[in-house]
Amino acid sequence: MTIDWQKEAEKYRDDLLQDLTTLLKIDSARDVEHGTKAEPLGPGPAKALRAMLALASRDGFDTLNVDNVAGRIAYGDGDEIFGLFGHMDVVPAGPGWNTDPFEPVIVDGNLFARGSSDDKGPSIAVYYALRLIRDLKLPVNKKIHFIIGTDEESEWVGINRYLETQPAPDFGFSPDAEFPIINGEKGIATFKVTFKPVAAAPAALTLTGFSAGIRTNMVPQDATATITGTVPAALTDALATFGPANGVKVASEKTANGLTITVTGKGAHAQEPRGAVNAATYLATLLAPYDFDPAGKQYLTAIATHMHDDSRGHNLGVAYTDKLMGDLTASPDLFTFGQDAEQSVAVNIRYPQGTDAEGIRDQIESTLGLDHVAVTIDGHAQAPHYVDGSDPLVQTLLDTFHDHTGLPVHEQVIGGGTYGRIITRGVAFGAQMPDQENVMHQANEYMPVADIIRAVAIYADAISRLVK
Ligand code: ZN
Ligand code: ZN
């Protein structure tokens, strides 16, 4: 039987968009502040999970809710388990949206909403691929487990709970990256740089506050500093010229005894900070030359000298490249500074095989100097992950993608940490097309509707080849 996958996928367009809209309207960012025993990650992630499982039960699939933090949609039977791994949580909306991030709108064929491309759009494409396989009664000789997490953007609480209580799939893919495939993922660790107290000394200016960033996996788009004291003319001039000279927006406002200064850059996913404009390191670079109090000076200077415009970590002393997995990347993402309060920067680093988190920690500490900082690994580091290009899983997925698009296919390693890494034979496959810009984690995130439908066709074909 020859199947016109694209034509079959098109039949679901209206139903799919309606279901996807239901999911996108739920603000499912991690919200542990409002967590309860029943919904530990907050009401949003649990609500989105239940909404996804409700669609599947409505359509007659077996579903399982694991403590409101993870879920499963199951279909088919056999000895082996084929896994699909998506997630229903999103990163916070953040600033800079032209439309309400939780009121999906389609403009020129693009669906705008937080979660449209990461990962509700690709997840719904996988779900409709399963429906297509079932509706066409295609042969299935394995258990298919579509596993849904709700904390992918932070601590992976959901997927970890799932794996503690449910069987791990034998092989599978996560629809949470790009085509043609991601069969390698760098190691990931966040390093918390905490600044040590320094003796006070008179200075013209005092840095009273510095803050930026909302997540360790997002390059900060906005940064704010508050300063007190006598603002020198040179700084007043710099406030006017720095923005245009550096491609950022600088705004300042007089306060009772100083200034509040805000820089706006361009956010991005921390997995590839090159191309983003880190508002915080620009703000520190703007302020560092002036006569600040010793603690403020130490903080601003370290950021300006060792973290600014340096996506490969050269100035932190951690630059490293592996032939197969590529460059280490460094992204300072969370900034906190107050006088007599926490003074820290959290740096998110993606590293190839050949180096490790402990070594990177030691190197950052020695570059910045033990007199100035202490560096700790925040949470647990995830080791690099790689599935060989000759694995039939990789080959089948690449063949399928090529058959649908005619595009050249190749192995690919990224800095992202997708659920593909949770099993030994796990990869990420789509749903972002190779020529499509990556807008995940950014303001005005969108996904072309045509790409979602195309993903349904590719996923249905790929899954069907892998489970028959
Ligand atoms: Zn994702
Ligand atoms: Zn994400």
Coordinates of C-alpha atoms and ligand atoms in Angstrom, one line a residue:
M1 CA 0.0 0.0 0.0
T2 CA 1.4 3.4 -0.9
I3 CA 0.3 6.1 1.5
D4 CA 0.2 9.8 0.6
W5 CA 1.3 10.9 4.1
Q6 CA 1.0 14.6 3.4
K7 CA -2.6 14.2 2.1
E8 CA -3.6 12.1 5.1
A9 CA -2.0 14.6 7.5
E10 CA -3.9 17.5 5.9
K11 CA -7.2 15.8 6.8
Y12 CA -6.5 16.6 10.5
R13 CA -5.6 20.2 10.0
D14 CA -8.8 21.7 11.6
D15 CA -9.0 19.3 14.5
L16 CA -5.3 19.6 15.2
L17 CA -5.4 23.4 15.3
Q18 CA -8.3 23.4 17.6
D19 CA -6.6 21.0 20.0
L20 CA -3.3 22.9 19.8
T21 CA -5.1 26.1 20.6
T22 CA -6.6 24.5 23.8
L23 CA -3.0 23.6 24.9
L24 CA -1.4 26.9 24.0
K25 CA -4.0 28.9 26.0
I26 CA -2.7 27.4 29.2
D27 CA 0.2 29.2 30.7
S28 CA 2.2 26.2 31.8
A29 CA 5.4 27.7 32.9
R30 CA 6.9 26.1 36.1
D31 CA 5.3 27.9 39.1
V32 CA 6.4 26.0 42.2
E33 CA 5.5 29.1 44.3
H34 CA 1.9 28.0 43.7
G35 CA 2.7 24.3 43.9
T36 CA 0.7 22.0 46.1
K37 CA 1.2 18.4 47.1
A38 CA -1.1 17.4 44.2
E39 CA 0.5 19.8 41.7
P40 CA 4.1 20.3 42.8
L41 CA 5.1 22.2 39.7
G42 CA 2.2 24.6 40.0
P43 CA -1.3 24.6 38.5
G44 CA -0.2 25.5 34.9
P45 CA 2.0 22.5 34.0
A46 CA -0.5 20.0 35.6
K47 CA -3.4 21.6 33.7
A48 CA -1.7 21.4 30.4
L49 CA -0.8 17.8 31.0
R50 CA -4.4 16.9 31.9
A51 CA -5.6 18.7 28.8
M52 CA -3.2 16.7 26.5
L53 CA -4.2 13.4 28.2
A54 CA -7.9 14.4 27.9
L55 CA -7.5 14.8 24.1
A56 CA -6.1 11.3 23.9
S57 CA -8.8 9.7 26.1
R58 CA -11.4 11.5 24.0
D59 CA -10.0 9.8 21.0
G60 CA -9.9 6.4 22.7
F61 CA -6.2 6.0 23.5
D62 CA -4.9 4.5 26.8
T63 CA -3.6 7.3 29.0
L64 CA -1.7 7.4 32.3
N65 CA -1.2 10.4 34.6
V66 CA 1.9 10.1 36.8
D67 CA 1.2 12.3 39.8
N68 CA 0.3 15.3 37.7
V69 CA 4.0 15.7 36.7
A70 CA 4.2 13.4 33.7
G71 CA 1.9 11.3 31.5
R72 CA 1.7 8.7 28.8
I73 CA -0.4 8.0 25.8
A74 CA -0.1 4.4 24.7
Y75 CA -0.9 2.5 21.5
G76 CA 0.0 -0.9 20.1
D77 CA 1.6 -4.0 21.6
G78 CA 4.8 -6.0 21.3
D79 CA 7.9 -7.0 23.2
E80 CA 9.8 -3.7 22.7
I81 CA 8.8 -0.2 23.7
F82 CA 9.2 2.6 21.2
G83 CA 9.2 5.9 23.0
L84 CA 8.2 9.4 22.0
F85 CA 9.1 12.2 24.4
G86 CA 7.4 15.6 24.4
H87 CA 6.7 18.3 27.1
M88 CA 3.8 20.4 28.0
D89 CA 5.6 23.1 30.1
V90 CA 6.9 26.3 28.5
V91 CA 9.5 28.9 29.5
P92 CA 7.9 32.1 30.9
A93 CA 6.5 34.4 28.3
G94 CA 9.0 37.2 29.1
P95 CA 8.8 40.7 27.7
G96 CA 8.7 41.9 24.1
W97 CA 5.5 40.2 22.7
N98 CA 3.4 41.9 20.0
T99 CA 0.4 39.7 20.9
D100 CA -0.8 37.9 24.0
P101 CA 1.5 34.9 24.3
F102 CA -1.4 32.8 25.6
E103 CA -3.9 33.8 23.0
P104 CA -2.7 32.0 19.8
V105 CA -3.1 33.9 16.6
I106 CA -2.2 32.9 13.0
V107 CA -0.6 35.7 10.9
D108 CA 0.5 34.9 7.4
G109 CA 0.4 31.2 8.1
N110 CA 2.4 31.4 11.3
L111 CA 0.9 30.4 14.6
F112 CA 2.2 32.8 17.4
A113 CA 2.0 31.7 21.0
R114 CA 4.4 30.7 23.8
G115 CA 4.9 26.9 23.3
S116 CA 4.0 26.9 19.6
S117 CA 7.4 25.6 18.5
D118 CA 8.6 24.4 22.0
D119 CA 7.0 22.0 22.5
K120 CA 3.2 22.0 22.2
G121 CA 3.2 22.3 18.4
P122 CA 5.7 19.4 17.8
S123 CA 4.0 17.3 20.5
I124 CA 0.5 17.7 19.0
A125 CA 2.1 16.7 15.6
V126 CA 3.4 13.5 17.2
Y127 CA 0.0 12.9 18.7
Y128 CA -1.8 13.3 15.4
A129 CA 0.8 11.1 13.8
L130 CA -0.3 8.3 16.2
R131 CA -4.0 9.0 15.3
L132 CA -3.1 8.8 11.6
I133 CA -1.4 5.4 12.2
R134 CA -4.3 4.1 14.1
D135 CA -7.0 5.5 11.8
L136 CA -5.3 3.9 8.8
K137 CA -4.9 0.7 10.8
L138 CA -1.2 0.5 9.9
P139 CA 0.8 -2.5 11.3
V140 CA 2.2 -1.9 14.8
N141 CA 4.3 -4.6 16.4
K142 CA 5.7 -2.7 19.4
K143 CA 4.3 -0.8 22.3
I144 CA 4.3 2.9 21.5
H145 CA 4.6 5.1 24.6
F146 CA 4.2 8.8 24.0
I147 CA 5.6 10.2 27.2
I148 CA 4.8 13.8 28.2
G149 CA 6.9 15.7 30.7
T150 CA 5.9 19.0 32.5
D151 CA 9.3 20.3 33.7
E152 CA 11.5 20.0 30.7
E153 CA 12.5 23.6 30.8
S154 CA 13.9 23.3 34.4
E155 CA 14.7 20.3 36.5
W156 CA 13.1 17.4 34.6
V157 CA 11.1 16.5 37.7
G158 CA 8.3 15.0 35.6
I159 CA 10.3 12.8 33.3
N160 CA 12.5 11.6 36.2
R161 CA 9.4 10.6 38.2
Y162 CA 8.1 8.8 35.2
L163 CA 11.3 6.8 34.7
E164 CA 11.3 5.9 38.5
T165 CA 7.8 4.4 38.2
Q166 CA 7.4 3.2 34.6
P167 CA 9.5 1.2 32.1
A168 CA 12.0 3.1 30.0
P169 CA 11.5 2.7 26.3
D170 CA 14.1 0.6 24.3
F171 CA 14.6 3.3 21.7
G172 CA 12.8 6.4 20.5
F173 CA 12.9 10.1 19.7
S174 CA 11.9 13.5 21.1
P175 CA 10.1 16.0 18.8
D176 CA 11.7 18.9 20.5
A177 CA 14.5 20.2 18.3
E178 CA 15.0 20.3 14.5
F179 CA 15.1 18.2 11.4
P180 CA 16.9 16.3 10.0
I181 CA 18.1 14.9 13.4
I182 CA 19.9 15.6 16.6
N183 CA 21.8 12.4 17.5
G184 CA 24.3 14.1 19.8
E185 CA 23.8 16.6 22.7
K186 CA 26.4 18.4 24.6
G187 CA 26.8 18.1 28.3
I188 CA 25.0 20.8 30.3
A189 CA 25.8 22.4 33.6
T190 CA 25.1 25.7 35.3
F191 CA 27.9 27.3 37.3
K192 CA 27.0 29.7 40.0
V193 CA 29.7 32.3 40.5
T194 CA 29.2 33.9 43.9
F195 CA 31.3 37.0 44.6
K196 CA 33.2 37.4 47.9
P197 CA 32.8 40.4 50.2
V198 CA 35.3 43.2 49.7
A199 CA 36.2 46.0 52.1
A200 CA 34.3 49.2 51.6
A201 CA 36.1 52.3 50.3
P202 CA 34.9 55.7 49.3
A203 CA 33.9 56.1 45.7
A204 CA 31.9 58.5 43.5
L205 CA 29.2 55.9 42.7
T206 CA 27.6 53.0 44.5
L207 CA 26.1 50.1 42.6
T208 CA 23.0 49.4 44.7
G209 CA 21.4 46.8 42.5
F210 CA 21.9 44.8 39.3
S211 CA 19.5 42.2 38.0
A212 CA 18.8 40.3 34.8
G213 CA 17.5 37.0 33.6
I214 CA 14.6 34.7 34.4
R215 CA 15.9 31.2 33.7
T216 CA 19.4 29.6 33.5
N217 CA 18.6 28.4 29.9
M218 CA 17.7 31.8 28.5
V219 CA 20.0 34.7 27.5
P220 CA 18.6 37.7 29.3
Q221 CA 16.8 40.2 27.1
D222 CA 16.6 43.0 29.8
A223 CA 18.9 44.1 32.5
T224 CA 18.6 46.8 35.2
A225 CA 21.1 48.5 37.5
T226 CA 20.5 51.1 40.2
I227 CA 23.3 53.4 41.1
T228 CA 23.6 56.2 43.6
G229 CA 26.1 59.1 43.9
T230 CA 27.3 61.9 41.6
V231 CA 27.0 60.8 38.0
P232 CA 30.0 62.0 36.0
A233 CA 29.5 63.7 32.7
A234 CA 31.3 60.9 30.9
L235 CA 28.7 58.4 32.1
T236 CA 25.8 60.8 31.1
D237 CA 27.3 61.0 27.6
A238 CA 27.8 57.2 27.5
L239 CA 24.1 56.6 28.3
A240 CA 23.3 58.5 25.1
T241 CA 26.0 56.9 22.8
F242 CA 26.4 53.4 24.1
G243 CA 23.1 52.1 22.8
P244 CA 23.5 53.2 19.2
A245 CA 27.1 52.1 19.1
N246 CA 26.4 48.6 20.4
G247 CA 23.0 47.7 19.0
V248 CA 21.2 47.7 22.3
K249 CA 18.5 50.0 23.8
V250 CA 19.6 52.0 26.9
A251 CA 17.1 53.9 29.0
S252 CA 17.8 55.8 32.3
E253 CA 15.6 57.4 34.8
K254 CA 16.6 59.8 37.6
T255 CA 15.9 58.6 41.2
A256 CA 16.2 60.6 44.4
N257 CA 20.0 60.2 44.6
G258 CA 21.1 58.5 41.5
L259 CA 19.8 56.6 38.4
T260 CA 18.1 53.5 37.3
I261 CA 19.6 52.2 34.0
T262 CA 18.0 49.6 31.8
V263 CA 19.5 47.8 28.8
T264 CA 17.4 45.8 26.3
G265 CA 19.2 43.3 24.1
K266 CA 17.9 40.2 22.4
G267 CA 17.1 37.0 24.2
A268 CA 17.7 33.5 23.0
H269 CA 18.0 29.9 24.1
A270 CA 21.2 29.5 26.1
Q271 CA 22.2 26.5 24.0
E272 CA 23.5 28.9 21.3
P273 CA 24.3 32.3 22.7
R274 CA 26.1 33.5 19.6
G275 CA 23.7 35.9 17.8
A276 CA 21.9 36.8 21.0
V277 CA 22.5 40.2 22.7
N278 CA 23.0 39.6 26.4
A279 CA 21.5 42.7 28.0
A280 CA 23.4 42.1 31.3
T281 CA 26.9 41.9 30.0
Y282 CA 26.3 45.0 27.9
L283 CA 25.0 46.9 31.0
A284 CA 28.1 45.8 33.0
T285 CA 30.4 46.9 30.1
L286 CA 28.7 50.3 30.0
L287 CA 29.2 50.9 33.7
A288 CA 32.5 49.1 34.5
P289 CA 34.8 52.0 33.6
Y290 CA 33.4 54.4 36.3
D291 CA 34.4 54.9 39.9
F292 CA 32.2 52.5 41.8
D293 CA 32.3 51.1 45.3
P294 CA 34.7 48.1 45.6
A295 CA 31.9 45.4 45.6
G296 CA 30.2 47.0 42.6
K297 CA 33.5 47.5 40.8
Q298 CA 34.4 43.8 41.4
Y299 CA 31.1 42.6 40.0
L300 CA 30.9 44.9 37.0
T301 CA 34.6 44.3 36.1
A302 CA 34.4 40.5 36.2
I303 CA 31.3 40.5 34.0
A304 CA 32.7 43.0 31.5
T305 CA 36.2 41.3 31.4
H306 CA 35.3 37.7 31.5
M307 CA 31.7 37.2 30.3
H308 CA 30.9 39.9 27.6
D309 CA 30.4 38.9 24.0
D310 CA 32.2 35.6 24.4
S311 CA 29.9 32.7 23.5
R312 CA 32.8 30.2 23.5
G313 CA 34.0 31.0 27.0
H314 CA 37.5 32.2 25.9
N315 CA 37.6 34.9 28.6
L316 CA 36.5 32.5 31.3
G317 CA 39.3 30.2 30.3
V318 CA 37.0 27.3 29.4
A319 CA 37.0 27.3 25.6
Y320 CA 37.1 23.8 24.2
T321 CA 36.3 22.1 20.9
D322 CA 35.7 18.4 20.1
K323 CA 35.9 17.3 16.4
L324 CA 32.6 15.4 16.6
M325 CA 30.6 17.5 19.0
G326 CA 31.8 21.0 18.3
D327 CA 32.4 24.0 20.6
L328 CA 31.8 24.5 24.3
T329 CA 29.4 27.4 24.7
A330 CA 29.0 29.7 27.7
S331 CA 26.0 31.9 28.5
P332 CA 25.7 34.0 31.6
D333 CA 22.0 34.0 32.2
L334 CA 21.0 35.0 35.8
F335 CA 22.4 38.1 37.5
T336 CA 21.8 39.1 41.1
F337 CA 23.5 41.9 43.0
G338 CA 22.7 43.9 46.1
Q339 CA 24.8 45.7 48.7
D340 CA 25.1 43.3 51.7
A341 CA 23.0 40.8 49.7
E342 CA 23.7 38.1 47.2
Q343 CA 26.2 39.0 44.4
S344 CA 26.2 36.3 41.8
V345 CA 26.1 35.3 38.1
A346 CA 24.8 31.9 36.9
V347 CA 26.6 30.8 33.8
N348 CA 25.0 28.0 31.7
I349 CA 27.6 26.0 29.8
R350 CA 27.1 23.3 27.1
Y351 CA 30.2 21.1 26.7
P352 CA 31.3 18.5 24.3
Q353 CA 32.9 15.1 25.2
G354 CA 36.5 15.4 26.3
T355 CA 35.9 17.8 29.1
D356 CA 33.7 17.7 32.2
A357 CA 31.8 19.9 34.7
E358 CA 34.3 19.6 37.5
G359 CA 37.1 20.7 35.3
I360 CA 35.1 23.6 34.0
R361 CA 34.2 24.7 37.5
D362 CA 37.9 24.6 38.6
Q363 CA 38.9 26.6 35.5
I364 CA 36.3 29.4 36.0
E365 CA 37.4 29.7 39.6
S366 CA 41.0 30.0 38.8
T367 CA 40.3 32.5 35.9
L368 CA 38.2 34.8 38.1
G369 CA 40.4 34.3 41.1
L370 CA 39.7 32.6 44.5
D371 CA 40.1 36.0 46.2
H372 CA 37.0 37.2 44.3
V373 CA 34.7 34.3 43.8
A374 CA 33.5 30.8 44.7
V375 CA 32.1 28.7 41.9
T376 CA 29.6 25.8 42.4
I377 CA 27.8 23.5 40.1
D378 CA 24.1 24.4 40.4
G379 CA 22.0 21.2 40.5
H380 CA 23.4 18.2 38.6
A381 CA 25.4 18.3 35.4
Q382 CA 24.2 16.3 32.4
A383 CA 26.9 14.4 30.6
P384 CA 27.3 14.6 26.8
H385 CA 25.1 12.1 24.9
Y386 CA 25.7 10.6 21.4
V387 CA 24.0 7.9 19.4
D388 CA 26.1 6.5 16.5
G389 CA 25.2 7.6 13.0
S390 CA 25.1 4.0 11.9
D391 CA 22.4 3.0 14.4
P392 CA 19.2 1.9 12.5
L393 CA 17.2 4.4 14.5
V394 CA 19.3 7.3 13.1
Q395 CA 19.3 5.8 9.6
T396 CA 15.5 5.3 9.5
L397 CA 14.8 8.8 10.7
L398 CA 17.2 10.4 8.2
D399 CA 15.8 8.2 5.3
T400 CA 12.2 9.2 6.2
F401 CA 13.1 12.9 6.3
H402 CA 14.9 12.7 3.0
D403 CA 12.0 10.9 1.3
H404 CA 9.6 13.6 2.4
T405 CA 11.7 16.6 1.6
G406 CA 14.3 15.7 -0.8
L407 CA 16.8 17.6 1.4
P408 CA 20.3 16.4 2.1
V409 CA 20.5 14.7 5.6
H410 CA 23.3 14.6 8.1
E411 CA 24.1 13.9 11.7
Q412 CA 23.9 16.8 14.0
V413 CA 25.1 17.6 17.5
I414 CA 23.5 20.5 19.5
G415 CA 23.9 22.2 22.8
G416 CA 20.3 21.6 23.8
G417 CA 19.3 19.1 26.3
T418 CA 16.3 17.3 24.9
Y419 CA 14.5 14.3 26.3
G420 CA 16.3 12.3 23.5
R421 CA 19.2 11.9 26.0
I422 CA 17.1 10.1 28.7
I423 CA 17.7 6.7 27.0
T424 CA 20.8 5.3 25.4
R425 CA 19.2 4.9 22.0
G426 CA 17.4 8.3 22.1
V427 CA 17.6 11.1 19.6
A428 CA 15.7 14.3 18.8
F429 CA 13.9 14.5 15.5
G430 CA 12.2 17.8 14.3
A431 CA 9.9 19.5 14.3
Q432 CA 11.7 22.7 13.2
M433 CA 12.5 22.6 9.5
P434 CA 16.2 23.2 8.5
D435 CA 15.5 26.6 6.8
Q436 CA 13.3 27.9 9.6
E437 CA 14.6 30.4 12.2
N438 CA 14.8 29.1 15.7
V439 CA 12.4 31.2 17.8
M440 CA 12.2 28.9 20.8
H441 CA 12.3 30.7 24.2
Q442 CA 12.1 34.1 22.4
A443 CA 9.4 36.8 22.4
N444 CA 6.9 36.2 19.5
E445 CA 7.7 32.5 19.3
Y446 CA 5.8 31.0 16.4
M447 CA 5.6 27.9 14.2
P448 CA 4.4 27.8 10.6
V449 CA 1.1 25.9 10.4
A450 CA 2.3 24.2 7.3
D451 CA 5.4 22.9 9.1
I452 CA 3.2 21.4 11.9
I453 CA 1.1 19.5 9.3
R454 CA 4.2 18.4 7.5
A455 CA 5.6 17.1 10.8
V456 CA 2.5 15.0 11.2
A457 CA 3.2 13.4 7.9
I458 CA 6.9 12.8 8.5
Y459 CA 6.3 11.5 12.1
A460 CA 3.6 9.1 11.0
D461 CA 5.8 7.7 8.3
A462 CA 8.9 7.5 10.6
I463 CA 7.0 5.9 13.5
S464 CA 5.3 3.5 11.2
R465 CA 8.7 2.3 9.8
L466 CA 10.1 1.9 13.3
V467 CA 7.3 -0.1 14.8
K468 CA 6.1 -2.3 12.0
Ligands
ZN1 ZN 11.5 21.9 24.5
ZN2 ZN 12.6 24.8 25.6

